[in-house]
Coordinates of C-alpha atoms in Angstrom, one line a residue:
M1384 CA 39.7 0.1 6.4
A1385 CA 38.2 -1.6 9.4
R1386 CA 34.5 -2.6 8.9
A1387 CA 31.8 -0.8 10.5
Q1388 CA 30.1 -2.7 13.5
F1389 CA 26.3 -3.3 12.9
P1390 CA 24.2 -1.9 15.8
E1391 CA 21.6 -4.3 17.0
Q1392 CA 18.8 -1.7 16.8
P1393 CA 19.0 0.8 14.0
S1394 CA 18.0 4.5 14.5
S1395 CA 16.8 6.9 12.0
A1396 CA 19.1 9.8 10.9
D1397 CA 18.9 13.5 11.9
L1398 CA 17.9 15.8 9.0
S1399 CA 20.2 18.4 10.4
N1400 CA 22.9 16.3 9.2
P1401 CA 23.5 17.0 5.5
L1402 CA 24.5 13.4 5.0
Y1403 CA 21.4 12.0 6.7
Y1404 CA 20.4 10.2 3.5
L1405 CA 23.8 8.3 3.6
E1406 CA 22.9 7.3 7.4
N1407 CA 19.7 5.9 6.1
M1408 CA 21.2 3.9 3.4
E1409 CA 23.7 2.5 5.8
T1410 CA 20.8 1.4 7.9
V1411 CA 19.3 -0.5 5.0
V1412 CA 22.6 -2.2 4.1
R1413 CA 23.5 -3.2 7.6
W1414 CA 20.0 -4.6 8.2
V1415 CA 20.3 -6.7 5.1
L1416 CA 23.7 -8.0 5.9
S1417 CA 22.6 -8.7 9.3
H1418 CA 19.2 -10.5 8.6
H1419 CA 19.3 -11.6 5.2
R1420 CA 22.9 -12.6 4.5
D1421 CA 22.0 -16.2 3.8
L1422 CA 19.8 -14.8 0.9
L1423 CA 22.7 -13.1 -0.8
D1424 CA 25.4 -15.0 -2.9
K1425 CA 29.0 -14.3 -2.2
V1426 CA 29.5 -11.6 -4.9
E1427 CA 26.6 -9.7 -3.5
T1428 CA 27.9 -10.0 0.1
R1429 CA 31.2 -8.8 -0.8
R1430 CA 29.7 -5.9 -2.7
L1431 CA 27.6 -4.8 0.1
E1432 CA 30.6 -5.1 2.6
A1433 CA 32.8 -3.0 0.0
F1434 CA 30.1 -0.4 0.1
M1435 CA 30.3 -0.1 3.9
D1436 CA 34.1 0.3 3.5
L1437 CA 34.1 3.0 1.1
A1438 CA 35.1 6.6 2.3
I1439 CA 32.4 8.8 3.2
P1440 CA 32.5 10.9 0.0
E1441 CA 32.4 8.0 -2.3
R1442 CA 29.8 6.3 -0.2
A1443 CA 27.4 9.3 -0.2
L1444 CA 27.8 9.9 -4.0
L1445 CA 27.1 6.3 -4.6
T1446 CA 24.0 6.5 -2.7
R1447 CA 22.9 9.7 -4.4
L1448 CA 23.3 7.8 -7.7
I1449 CA 21.3 4.7 -6.5
M1450 CA 18.4 7.1 -5.3
R1451 CA 18.1 8.7 -8.8
T1452 CA 16.2 7.4 -11.8
G1453 CA 18.1 5.1 -14.2
E1454 CA 21.5 4.1 -14.4
L1455 CA 23.2 6.6 -16.8
F1456 CA 24.5 9.9 -15.5
R1457 CA 26.4 12.9 -17.0
A1458 CA 29.4 13.4 -14.7
D1459 CA 29.3 17.3 -15.5
K1460 CA 25.9 17.6 -14.0
L1461 CA 26.5 15.9 -10.6
A1462 CA 26.8 18.6 -8.0
Y1463 CA 26.6 17.5 -4.3
P1464 CA 28.6 20.1 -2.1
E1465 CA 27.8 18.1 1.1
L1466 CA 30.3 15.3 0.1
G1467 CA 33.1 17.3 1.5
A1468 CA 35.2 16.4 -1.6
P1469 CA 35.1 17.2 -5.3
V1470 CA 32.8 15.2 -7.2
P1471 CA 35.2 14.4 -10.0
D1472 CA 37.6 12.9 -7.3
A1473 CA 34.8 10.7 -5.8
L1474 CA 33.8 9.5 -9.3
A1475 CA 37.3 8.6 -10.0
R1476 CA 37.6 6.5 -7.0
L1477 CA 34.3 4.8 -7.6
N1478 CA 35.4 3.9 -11.2
A1479 CA 38.6 2.4 -9.7
D1480 CA 36.5 0.2 -7.4
D1481 CA 34.2 -1.1 -10.2
W1482 CA 31.1 0.8 -8.9
L1483 CA 30.8 2.6 -12.2
D1484 CA 31.3 2.1 -15.9
P1485 CA 33.3 5.2 -17.1
A1486 CA 32.6 4.6 -20.9
P1487 CA 29.1 2.9 -21.2
E1488 CA 27.6 2.5 -24.7
L1489 CA 24.5 4.7 -25.2
D1490 CA 21.6 4.2 -27.6
L1491 CA 19.9 7.1 -29.3
D1492 CA 17.3 7.4 -26.5
D1493 CA 20.0 7.5 -23.8
L1494 CA 21.9 10.2 -25.8
F1495 CA 18.7 12.4 -26.2
R1496 CA 17.7 11.8 -22.5
L1497 CA 21.1 13.0 -21.3
F1498 CA 22.0 15.9 -23.7
T1499 CA 20.1 19.0 -24.7
L1500 CA 18.9 19.9 -28.1
A1501 CA 21.5 22.7 -28.5
E1502 CA 24.1 20.2 -27.7
L1503 CA 22.9 17.6 -30.1
R1504 CA 22.0 19.8 -33.1
P1505 CA 25.4 20.6 -34.4
V1506 CA 26.5 16.9 -34.3
F1507 CA 23.4 15.6 -36.2
A1508 CA 23.2 18.5 -38.6
P1509 CA 25.1 16.9 -41.5
T1510 CA 22.9 13.8 -41.1
L1511 CA 19.7 15.8 -41.0
E1512 CA 20.7 17.6 -44.2
R1513 CA 21.3 14.3 -45.9
L1514 CA 18.0 13.1 -45.0
G1515 CA 16.3 16.1 -46.3
V1516 CA 14.9 17.3 -43.1
P1517 CA 15.2 20.9 -41.5
R1518 CA 18.0 21.4 -39.0
T1519 CA 15.4 23.3 -36.8
L1520 CA 13.4 20.1 -35.8
S1521 CA 12.2 19.8 -32.2
K1522 CA 14.1 17.3 -30.2
A1523 CA 11.4 14.7 -30.5
A1524 CA 11.2 15.1 -34.2
M1525 CA 14.9 14.8 -34.6
R1526 CA 15.0 11.7 -32.5
L1527 CA 12.3 10.3 -34.8
A1528 CA 14.2 11.2 -38.0
L1529 CA 17.4 9.6 -36.9
A1530 CA 15.9 6.4 -35.6
D1531 CA 16.6 4.3 -38.8
V1532 CA 20.1 5.9 -39.3
H1533 CA 21.6 5.3 -35.9
D1534 CA 20.5 2.2 -34.3
E1535 CA 23.9 0.9 -32.8
P1536 CA 24.8 1.9 -29.2
R1537 CA 28.2 3.5 -29.0
P1538 CA 30.1 5.5 -26.2
V1539 CA 29.5 9.2 -25.7
S1540 CA 32.9 10.0 -27.2
D1541 CA 31.9 8.4 -30.6
W1542 CA 28.4 10.2 -30.5
L1543 CA 29.9 13.6 -29.6
P1544 CA 33.6 13.6 -30.3
D1545 CA 33.9 17.2 -29.2
T1546 CA 32.2 17.1 -25.9
S1547 CA 34.1 17.1 -22.6
A1548 CA 30.9 15.9 -20.7
G1549 CA 31.5 12.3 -19.5
V1550 CA 28.9 9.6 -18.8
V1551 CA 28.9 7.0 -16.3
R1552 CA 26.7 4.0 -15.7
L1553 CA 26.0 2.7 -12.2
R1554 CA 26.9 -0.9 -11.9
Y1555 CA 25.0 -3.4 -9.5
M1556 CA 21.7 -1.6 -9.5
A1557 CA 19.9 -5.1 -9.6
L1558 CA 21.9 -5.9 -6.4
F1559 CA 20.5 -2.7 -4.7
D1560 CA 16.9 -3.5 -6.0
R1561 CA 17.2 -6.8 -4.3
V1562 CA 18.4 -5.1 -1.2
R1563 CA 15.4 -2.8 -1.5
L1564 CA 13.0 -5.6 -1.9
M1565 CA 14.3 -7.6 1.2
F1566 CA 14.2 -4.4 3.5
F1567 CA 10.8 -3.0 2.3
G1568 CA 9.1 -6.2 1.4
N1569 CA 8.2 -4.6 -2.0
L1570 CA 9.5 -2.6 -5.0
R1571 CA 6.9 -0.1 -5.0
Q1572 CA 8.6 2.0 -2.5
T1573 CA 11.6 3.8 -3.8
W1574 CA 14.9 4.6 -2.0
S1575 CA 13.5 8.1 -1.4
D1576 CA 10.7 6.8 0.6
F1577 CA 13.2 5.8 3.1
V1578 CA 16.4 7.6 2.6
L1579 CA 15.0 11.0 2.2
V1580 CA 12.6 11.0 5.0
E1581 CA 12.7 11.8 8.8
L1582 CA 12.1 8.5 10.3
G1583 CA 12.2 10.0 13.8
Y1584 CA 9.0 11.8 13.5
Q1585 CA 7.0 9.0 15.1
Q1586 CA 7.9 6.1 17.4
Y1587 CA 7.7 2.4 16.1
E1588 CA 6.7 -0.6 17.9
Q1589 CA 10.0 -2.7 18.2
V1590 CA 9.1 -6.3 16.7
P1591 CA 11.3 -9.1 17.3
F1592 CA 12.9 -10.1 13.9
S1593 CA 14.1 -13.7 13.3
A1594 CA 14.8 -15.9 10.6
E1595 CA 11.3 -17.6 11.1
S1596 CA 9.5 -14.3 10.8
R1597 CA 11.0 -13.3 7.4
A1598 CA 8.9 -13.3 4.3
F1599 CA 11.7 -14.8 2.5
S1600 CA 13.1 -17.9 3.7
R1601 CA 15.0 -18.9 0.5
R1602 CA 16.8 -17.0 -2.2
D1603 CA 14.6 -18.5 -4.9
Q1604 CA 11.6 -16.9 -3.3
V1605 CA 13.2 -13.4 -3.7
D1606 CA 14.0 -14.3 -7.3
C1607 CA 10.3 -15.3 -7.5
Y1608 CA 9.2 -12.0 -6.5
L1609 CA 11.7 -10.1 -8.8
L1610 CA 10.3 -12.2 -11.7
M1611 CA 6.7 -11.2 -10.9
Q1612 CA 7.8 -7.6 -10.6
A1613 CA 9.3 -8.0 -14.2
C1614 CA 5.9 -9.2 -15.2
R1615 CA 4.2 -6.4 -13.6
D1616 CA 6.5 -3.8 -15.4
A1617 CA 5.8 -5.5 -18.7
L1618 CA 2.0 -5.0 -18.2
E1619 CA 2.6 -1.5 -17.4
E1620 CA 4.8 -0.9 -20.5
G1621 CA 1.8 -2.4 -22.5
W1622 CA 3.1 -5.7 -23.4
P1623 CA 0.4 -8.1 -24.9
A1624 CA -0.9 -10.1 -22.0
A1625 CA -0.3 -13.4 -23.9
E1626 CA 3.4 -12.6 -23.9
V1627 CA 3.5 -12.0 -20.2
W1628 CA 1.4 -15.0 -19.2
P1629 CA 4.2 -17.6 -19.9
R1630 CA 6.5 -15.6 -17.8
V1631 CA 4.4 -15.8 -14.6
P1632 CA 5.8 -18.1 -12.0
G1633 CA 3.7 -21.1 -11.2
P1634 CA 1.7 -21.5 -7.9
V1635 CA 4.1 -21.1 -4.8
D1636 CA 4.0 -22.5 -1.3
N1637 CA 4.9 -19.1 0.4
P1638 CA 1.5 -17.6 1.5
W1639 CA 3.0 -14.0 1.2
L1640 CA 4.2 -14.7 -2.3
A1641 CA 0.9 -16.5 -3.3
S1642 CA -1.0 -13.3 -2.5
R1643 CA 1.4 -11.3 -4.5
R1644 CA 0.8 -13.7 -7.4
D1645 CA -2.9 -13.5 -7.0
R1646 CA -2.8 -9.7 -7.6
L1647 CA -0.6 -10.1 -10.5
L1648 CA -3.0 -12.4 -12.1
L1649 CA -5.8 -9.9 -11.4
E1650 CA -3.9 -7.3 -13.4
L1651 CA -2.8 -9.7 -16.2
G1652 CA -6.5 -10.7 -16.7
R1653 CA -7.5 -7.1 -17.0
Q1654 CA -4.8 -6.3 -19.5
A1655 CA -6.0 -9.5 -21.5
D1656 CA -9.6 -8.4 -21.4
R1657 CA -8.6 -4.9 -22.6
Q1658 CA -6.6 -6.4 -25.3
G1659 CA -9.5 -8.3 -26.5
D1660 CA -8.0 -11.8 -25.4
R1661 CA -11.1 -12.9 -23.3
E1662 CA -10.3 -16.5 -23.1
L1663 CA -6.8 -15.6 -21.7
A1664 CA -8.6 -13.1 -19.2
L1665 CA -11.1 -16.1 -18.0
A1666 CA -8.1 -18.5 -17.6
V1667 CA -6.1 -16.0 -15.7
W1668 CA -8.8 -14.9 -13.4
A1669 CA -9.8 -18.6 -12.7
Q1670 CA -6.2 -19.0 -11.3
S1671 CA -6.3 -16.0 -9.2
G1672 CA -7.4 -16.2 -5.5
H1673 CA -8.0 -12.5 -5.4
R1674 CA -11.6 -11.6 -4.5
E1675 CA -12.0 -9.0 -7.3
A1676 CA -10.8 -11.7 -10.0
R1677 CA -13.9 -13.9 -9.1
L1678 CA -16.3 -10.9 -9.8
K1679 CA -14.5 -10.1 -13.0
Q1680 CA -14.6 -13.5 -14.3
L1681 CA -18.3 -13.6 -13.8
R1682 CA -19.0 -10.3 -15.4
L1683 CA -16.8 -11.3 -18.4
L1684 CA -18.8 -14.7 -18.8
E1685 CA -21.8 -12.8 -18.6
R1686 CA -20.8 -10.3 -21.5
M1687 CA -19.8 -13.3 -23.5
K1688 CA -23.4 -14.7 -23.0
R1689 CA -22.1 -17.8 -21.3
F1690 CA -24.9 -17.5 -18.8
R1691 CA -25.1 -21.1 -17.6
E1692 CA -21.4 -21.3 -16.9
A1693 CA -21.4 -17.9 -15.0
W1694 CA -24.5 -19.1 -13.1
E1695 CA -22.8 -22.4 -11.8
I1696 CA -19.7 -20.6 -10.8
A1697 CA -21.7 -18.1 -9.0
R1698 CA -23.8 -20.5 -7.1
R1699 CA -20.8 -22.4 -6.0
W1700 CA -19.2 -19.1 -4.8
Q1701 CA -22.2 -18.0 -3.0
E1702 CA -21.7 -21.0 -0.5
T1703 CA -18.3 -19.5 0.6
D1704 CA -17.4 -16.7 3.1
L1705 CA -17.8 -13.5 1.4
G1706 CA -17.2 -9.9 2.2
D1707 CA -19.8 -7.3 1.9
A1708 CA -18.8 -6.0 -1.4
E1709 CA -18.4 -9.4 -2.8
Q1710 CA -21.9 -10.5 -1.6
Q1711 CA -23.5 -7.3 -3.0
G1712 CA -21.9 -7.9 -6.3
L1713 CA -22.8 -11.6 -6.4
E1714 CA -26.2 -10.8 -5.7
R1715 CA -26.6 -8.4 -8.5
I1716 CA -25.0 -11.0 -10.8
L1717 CA -27.3 -13.8 -9.8
K1718 CA -30.3 -11.6 -10.2
R1719 CA -29.4 -10.7 -13.8
L1720 CA -28.5 -14.3 -14.7
A1721 CA -31.6 -16.2 -13.1
P1722 CA -33.9 -15.3 -16.0
K1723 CA -31.5 -16.0 -18.7
V1724 CA -30.9 -19.6 -17.4
G1725 CA -34.5 -20.3 -16.4
E1726 CA -33.9 -20.2 -12.7
P1727 CA -35.8 -18.4 -10.0
R1728 CA -34.3 -15.2 -8.8
P1729 CA -32.7 -15.6 -5.4
T1730 CA -34.8 -14.3 -2.8
P1731 CA -33.2 -11.1 -1.4
I1732 CA -32.5 -10.9 2.2
P1733 CA -34.6 -8.1 3.7
A1734 CA -32.6 -5.1 4.7
P1735 CA -32.8 -4.2 8.3
Q1736 CA -34.7 -1.0 9.1
I1737 CA -32.2 2.0 9.7
A1738 CA -33.3 4.6 12.0
E1739 CA -33.4 8.1 10.6
R1740 CA -34.5 11.6 11.8
S1741 CA -34.2 15.1 10.6
V1742 CA -33.3 18.3 12.4
L1743 CA -33.5 22.0 11.3
L1744 CA -30.3 24.0 12.7
P1745 CA -28.9 27.5 12.4
R1746 CA -26.1 27.4 10.0
P1747 CA -22.9 27.9 11.9
L1748 CA -20.5 30.8 11.1
S1749 CA -17.7 28.1 10.9
G1750 CA -17.0 24.6 11.5
S1751 CA -18.5 21.4 9.9
V1752 CA -22.1 20.0 9.8
E1753 CA -20.8 17.1 12.1
G1754 CA -19.7 19.8 14.6
A1755 CA -23.1 21.7 14.5
A1756 CA -24.8 18.2 14.9
A1757 CA -22.5 17.4 17.9
A1758 CA -23.3 20.8 19.6
Y1759 CA -27.1 20.2 19.0
L1760 CA -27.0 16.6 20.6
D1761 CA -24.6 17.4 23.4
R1762 CA -25.9 17.5 26.9
S1763 CA -24.1 17.4 30.3
D1764 CA -25.7 14.0 31.1
A1765 CA -25.4 12.7 27.5
P1766 CA -22.3 13.9 25.7
A1767 CA -21.9 13.7 21.9
I1768 CA -18.4 13.3 20.6
Y1769 CA -17.0 13.4 17.0
V1770 CA -15.2 10.1 16.6
E1771 CA -15.9 8.7 13.2
N1772 CA -13.5 5.8 12.5
T1773 CA -11.1 6.4 15.4
L1774 CA -13.0 5.2 18.4
I1775 CA -13.9 1.6 17.5
N1776 CA -10.6 1.1 15.5
G1777 CA -8.6 2.5 18.4
L1778 CA -10.3 0.3 20.9
F1779 CA -9.6 -2.9 18.8
G1780 CA -5.9 -1.7 18.2
L1781 CA -5.4 -1.3 22.0
L1782 CA -6.9 -4.6 22.8
C1783 CA -5.4 -6.6 20.2
W1784 CA -2.0 -4.7 20.1
P1785 CA 0.3 -8.0 20.6
V1786 CA -1.5 -9.7 17.8
I1787 CA -1.4 -6.9 15.3
F1788 CA 2.5 -6.7 16.0
K1789 CA 3.0 -10.5 16.1
P1790 CA 6.2 -11.2 13.9
V1791 CA 4.5 -13.8 11.5
P1792 CA 6.2 -14.3 8.3
G1793 CA 5.7 -11.5 5.8
A1794 CA 4.5 -9.0 8.3
F1795 CA 7.6 -7.0 9.3
F1796 CA 10.7 -6.4 7.2
H1797 CA 12.4 -3.6 9.0
P1798 CA 12.1 -1.7 12.3
F1799 CA 10.0 1.2 10.9
H1800 CA 6.7 -0.2 10.4
V1801 CA 3.5 1.5 11.3
G1802 CA 1.8 -1.9 11.2
P1803 CA 2.0 -5.3 9.5
A1804 CA 2.7 -5.3 5.8
D1805 CA 0.0 -7.9 5.3
L1806 CA -2.8 -6.1 7.2
T1807 CA -5.2 -5.8 4.3
R1808 CA -4.2 -9.1 2.8
E1809 CA -7.1 -11.6 2.7
D1810 CA -5.3 -14.2 5.0
F1811 CA -4.3 -11.6 7.6
T1812 CA -7.0 -12.7 10.0
E1813 CA -6.9 -16.3 9.5
R1814 CA -3.0 -16.5 10.1
R1815 CA -3.7 -15.0 13.5
R1816 CA -7.0 -16.6 14.4
S1817 CA -6.1 -18.2 17.6
D1818 CA -4.5 -15.1 18.9
F1819 CA -7.3 -12.9 18.1
E1820 CA -9.7 -15.4 19.8
A1821 CA -7.6 -15.1 22.8
C1822 CA -8.1 -11.3 22.8
F1823 CA -11.7 -11.7 22.3
A1824 CA -12.0 -14.0 25.4
S1825 CA -10.9 -11.1 27.5
L1826 CA -14.3 -9.4 26.3
D1827 CA -16.0 -12.5 27.8
N1828 CA -14.3 -12.6 31.2
G1829 CA -14.1 -8.8 31.7
S1830 CA -10.3 -8.3 31.7
Y1831 CA -10.6 -6.3 28.4
R1832 CA -11.0 -3.0 30.3
A1833 CA -7.8 -3.4 32.1
R1834 CA -6.0 -4.7 29.0
I1835 CA -6.9 -1.6 26.8
L1836 CA -6.2 0.8 29.5
D1837 CA -2.8 -0.7 30.3
T1838 CA -2.0 -0.7 26.7
W1839 CA -2.9 2.9 26.3
Q1840 CA -0.6 3.8 29.0
A1841 CA 2.4 1.5 28.1
K1842 CA 2.3 2.1 24.3
Q1843 CA 1.5 5.9 24.4
G1844 CA 2.6 7.4 21.0
L1845 CA 3.8 4.2 19.2
A1846 CA 2.5 4.0 15.7
N1847 CA -0.2 1.6 15.1
P1848 CA -2.6 1.3 12.0
F1849 CA -5.7 1.3 14.2
V1850 CA -4.8 3.9 16.8
I1851 CA -5.0 7.8 16.2
W1852 CA -3.5 8.8 19.5
P1853 CA -4.8 12.6 19.4
A1854 CA -8.3 11.2 19.1
L1855 CA -8.0 8.7 22.1
S1856 CA -7.8 10.5 25.5
V1857 CA -8.1 8.3 28.6
E1858 CA -11.3 10.0 29.6
L1859 CA -12.9 9.0 26.1
I1860 CA -11.7 5.5 26.4
E1861 CA -13.2 5.0 29.9
L1862 CA -16.5 6.5 29.0
A1863 CA -16.6 4.3 26.0
L1864 CA -15.9 1.1 28.1
D1865 CA -18.4 2.2 30.7
C1866 CA -21.1 2.5 28.1
I1867 CA -20.5 0.2 25.2
P1868 CA -21.4 -3.5 26.2
A1869 CA -18.6 -6.1 25.7
R1870 CA -20.8 -8.2 23.4
H1871 CA -21.2 -5.1 21.1
L1872 CA -17.5 -4.6 21.0
K1873 CA -16.9 -8.2 20.2
S1874 CA -19.3 -7.9 17.3
L1875 CA -17.7 -4.8 15.9
F1876 CA -14.3 -6.4 16.3
R1877 CA -15.1 -9.4 14.5
R1878 CA -16.8 -7.6 11.5
L1879 CA -13.8 -5.4 11.4
L1880 CA -11.4 -8.3 11.1
H1881 CA -13.7 -9.9 8.4
N1882 CA -12.4 -7.5 5.9
I1883 CA -10.1 -4.9 7.3
R1884 CA -9.7 -3.0 3.9
E1885 CA -13.4 -2.5 3.6
H1886 CA -14.5 -2.2 7.3
R1887 CA -11.8 0.3 8.8
S1888 CA -14.0 3.0 7.4
G1889 CA -17.7 3.8 7.4
F1890 CA -18.4 4.2 10.8
P1891 CA -20.7 6.9 12.0
D1892 CA -19.4 10.4 12.6
L1893 CA -20.7 10.9 16.3
I1894 CA -21.1 8.7 19.3
R1895 CA -23.4 9.8 22.1
F1896 CA -23.1 8.5 25.6
F1897 CA -25.8 8.0 28.3
P1898 CA -23.9 6.8 31.3
G1899 CA -26.8 7.1 33.7
E1900 CA -28.9 4.8 31.6
A1901 CA -29.8 1.5 33.6
D1902 CA -30.1 -0.7 30.3
E1903 CA -26.5 -1.2 29.2
A1904 CA -27.6 -1.7 25.7
R1905 CA -29.0 2.0 25.7
R1906 CA -26.0 3.7 27.3
Y1907 CA -24.7 4.9 23.8
E1908 CA -25.8 5.6 20.1
M1909 CA -23.7 6.0 17.1
V1910 CA -24.9 8.7 14.8
E1911 CA -24.2 9.3 11.1
V1912 CA -24.6 13.0 10.0
K1913 CA -25.6 14.0 6.7
G1914 CA -25.9 17.6 5.6
P1915 CA -28.1 19.1 2.7
G1916 CA -27.5 17.2 -0.4
D1917 CA -25.4 14.5 1.3
R1918 CA -26.3 10.9 0.8
L1919 CA -25.2 7.6 2.6
Q1920 CA -22.4 5.8 0.8
D1921 CA -22.6 1.9 0.2
H1922 CA -20.0 1.2 3.0
Q1923 CA -22.0 3.4 5.5
R1924 CA -25.1 1.5 4.5
R1925 CA -23.5 -1.8 5.2
W1926 CA -22.3 -0.8 8.6
L1927 CA -25.8 0.8 9.5
A1928 CA -27.4 -2.5 8.3
F1929 CA -25.0 -4.5 10.4
F1930 CA -25.7 -2.3 13.5
A1931 CA -29.4 -2.8 13.0
S1932 CA -29.1 -6.6 12.8
E1933 CA -26.8 -6.8 15.8
G1934 CA -29.1 -4.6 17.9
I1935 CA -26.3 -2.0 18.1
P1936 CA -27.8 1.3 18.6
A1937 CA -27.2 3.6 15.6
S1938 CA -29.2 6.3 13.5
V1939 CA -28.8 8.8 10.7
L1940 CA -29.3 12.3 11.5
Y1941 CA -30.2 14.6 8.4
V1942 CA -29.3 18.1 9.1
R1943 CA -30.9 21.1 7.3
W1944 CA -30.1 24.7 7.5
Q1945 CA -32.6 27.3 8.6
D1946 CA -32.4 31.0 7.3
E1947 CA -32.8 34.2 9.4
S1948 CA -36.6 33.6 9.6
G1949 CA -36.4 30.2 10.9
Q1950 CA -37.3 28.6 7.8
E1951 CA -35.5 25.9 5.9
E1952 CA -33.0 27.4 3.4
V1953 CA -33.9 26.8 -0.2
P1954 CA -31.0 25.2 -2.1

């Protein structure tokens, strides 16, 4: 059979096609063969090419099996009418081509997972009678009773000699896991995340993909990831942390893999701590570069009453560049440790004053408290608009679009990314520092306005992790650019980049514009709305404190409802 030609730009399948899942699987295999062939060995390459050469019914059935959980399947339970051929015929051809093992050995767990209690009870009745246990046991109880009697795997024909149900085992699942990793960049996403979705519901930025932009440049890096995933799986299965620790790969020179290793060590330390192995937890967290690991290390030292050691580590850490949550956690630890080591408590930095006001409003028949507040504040010469996290994030996304979609290693794995895979990783900004600075230079020279509006026009509708298109009309963007000074945008964008995971949220609900105001610093105000019983969250407080320190106009509006008599409602 002639080998399929690989299109340069893959497209998503149409859900109206009953074999759309096969189209999407073919997209994955073509992409990996096209862009990662050098990371596959000869056997793997031949197998994937053989997959593409299968007839459609066999290729579709194999895809269905790959997508399912596990590697063992009852042949009599497979029903896929869209194949266009009988399932037994397709199975026979897959067996002949070595894709399936037609007579796998099953252990007792496999057998009980694949067959029903009604099918198993007659077979094991004599054994149960010999053991002196009732034949009416539940399936779980029967499995437990047979555990010490039947401990050797065997083919289904030996377990159930009278059954006509065959069992097959899918071969090469490890290969398809490797393919899934190279395509997605992780093993968290399942085949169903891609194969069973309509990818065409949104449009994606087309990022140039080259050998230099790949996360994996060598096969051993793929192996390293798979080994780390095996360690993570072992932790989830409850293995002792001390048994997993020797299996963890050592430090790696690939920044993308290094961040994965840091997260693995964070979880390993948690497991060790839960299992009472505190020294191992400390050792593991000390090797992890993950921000949470550092706080956990200090808190554990504190629980172990190793106050001086914790104090010295905390003081050294205080001199580094910290995120808001880290800074807050560290300050609390230092405050607790100081009297225990005979040191003066660190002088807290005074919190900036946050502007607050209250208003009594009639309770609306429908809608939110934010909508009621916006209606109250809105005037023809001072419009109040509900934007929450969409406006500042959106302006940033439009200004820095080329940097966000720059093909740096480990950022993009396939053509269907909403944004870079390393977006919330700690080194996201540092790896693109000079590019972001070039974007911010446009805020200094005044070219940012045209740049943002041109991007809004050129990229309309394309997915971007910072841009929510329905919330960003050109009229809103122009009004924002008229009223928000460039220096304020620069401060906001820098803080956003300092910790994207934390700072993409927490912006005030409303923005109010005053386009006729002569003082450019007073042409807008951001307003956080709080209804009865609602309180500011920590990340909102941090944003408001930042606004106050930077001279960015912002306030909190506390809304109270009035009853029919005009008095405040009693809760």
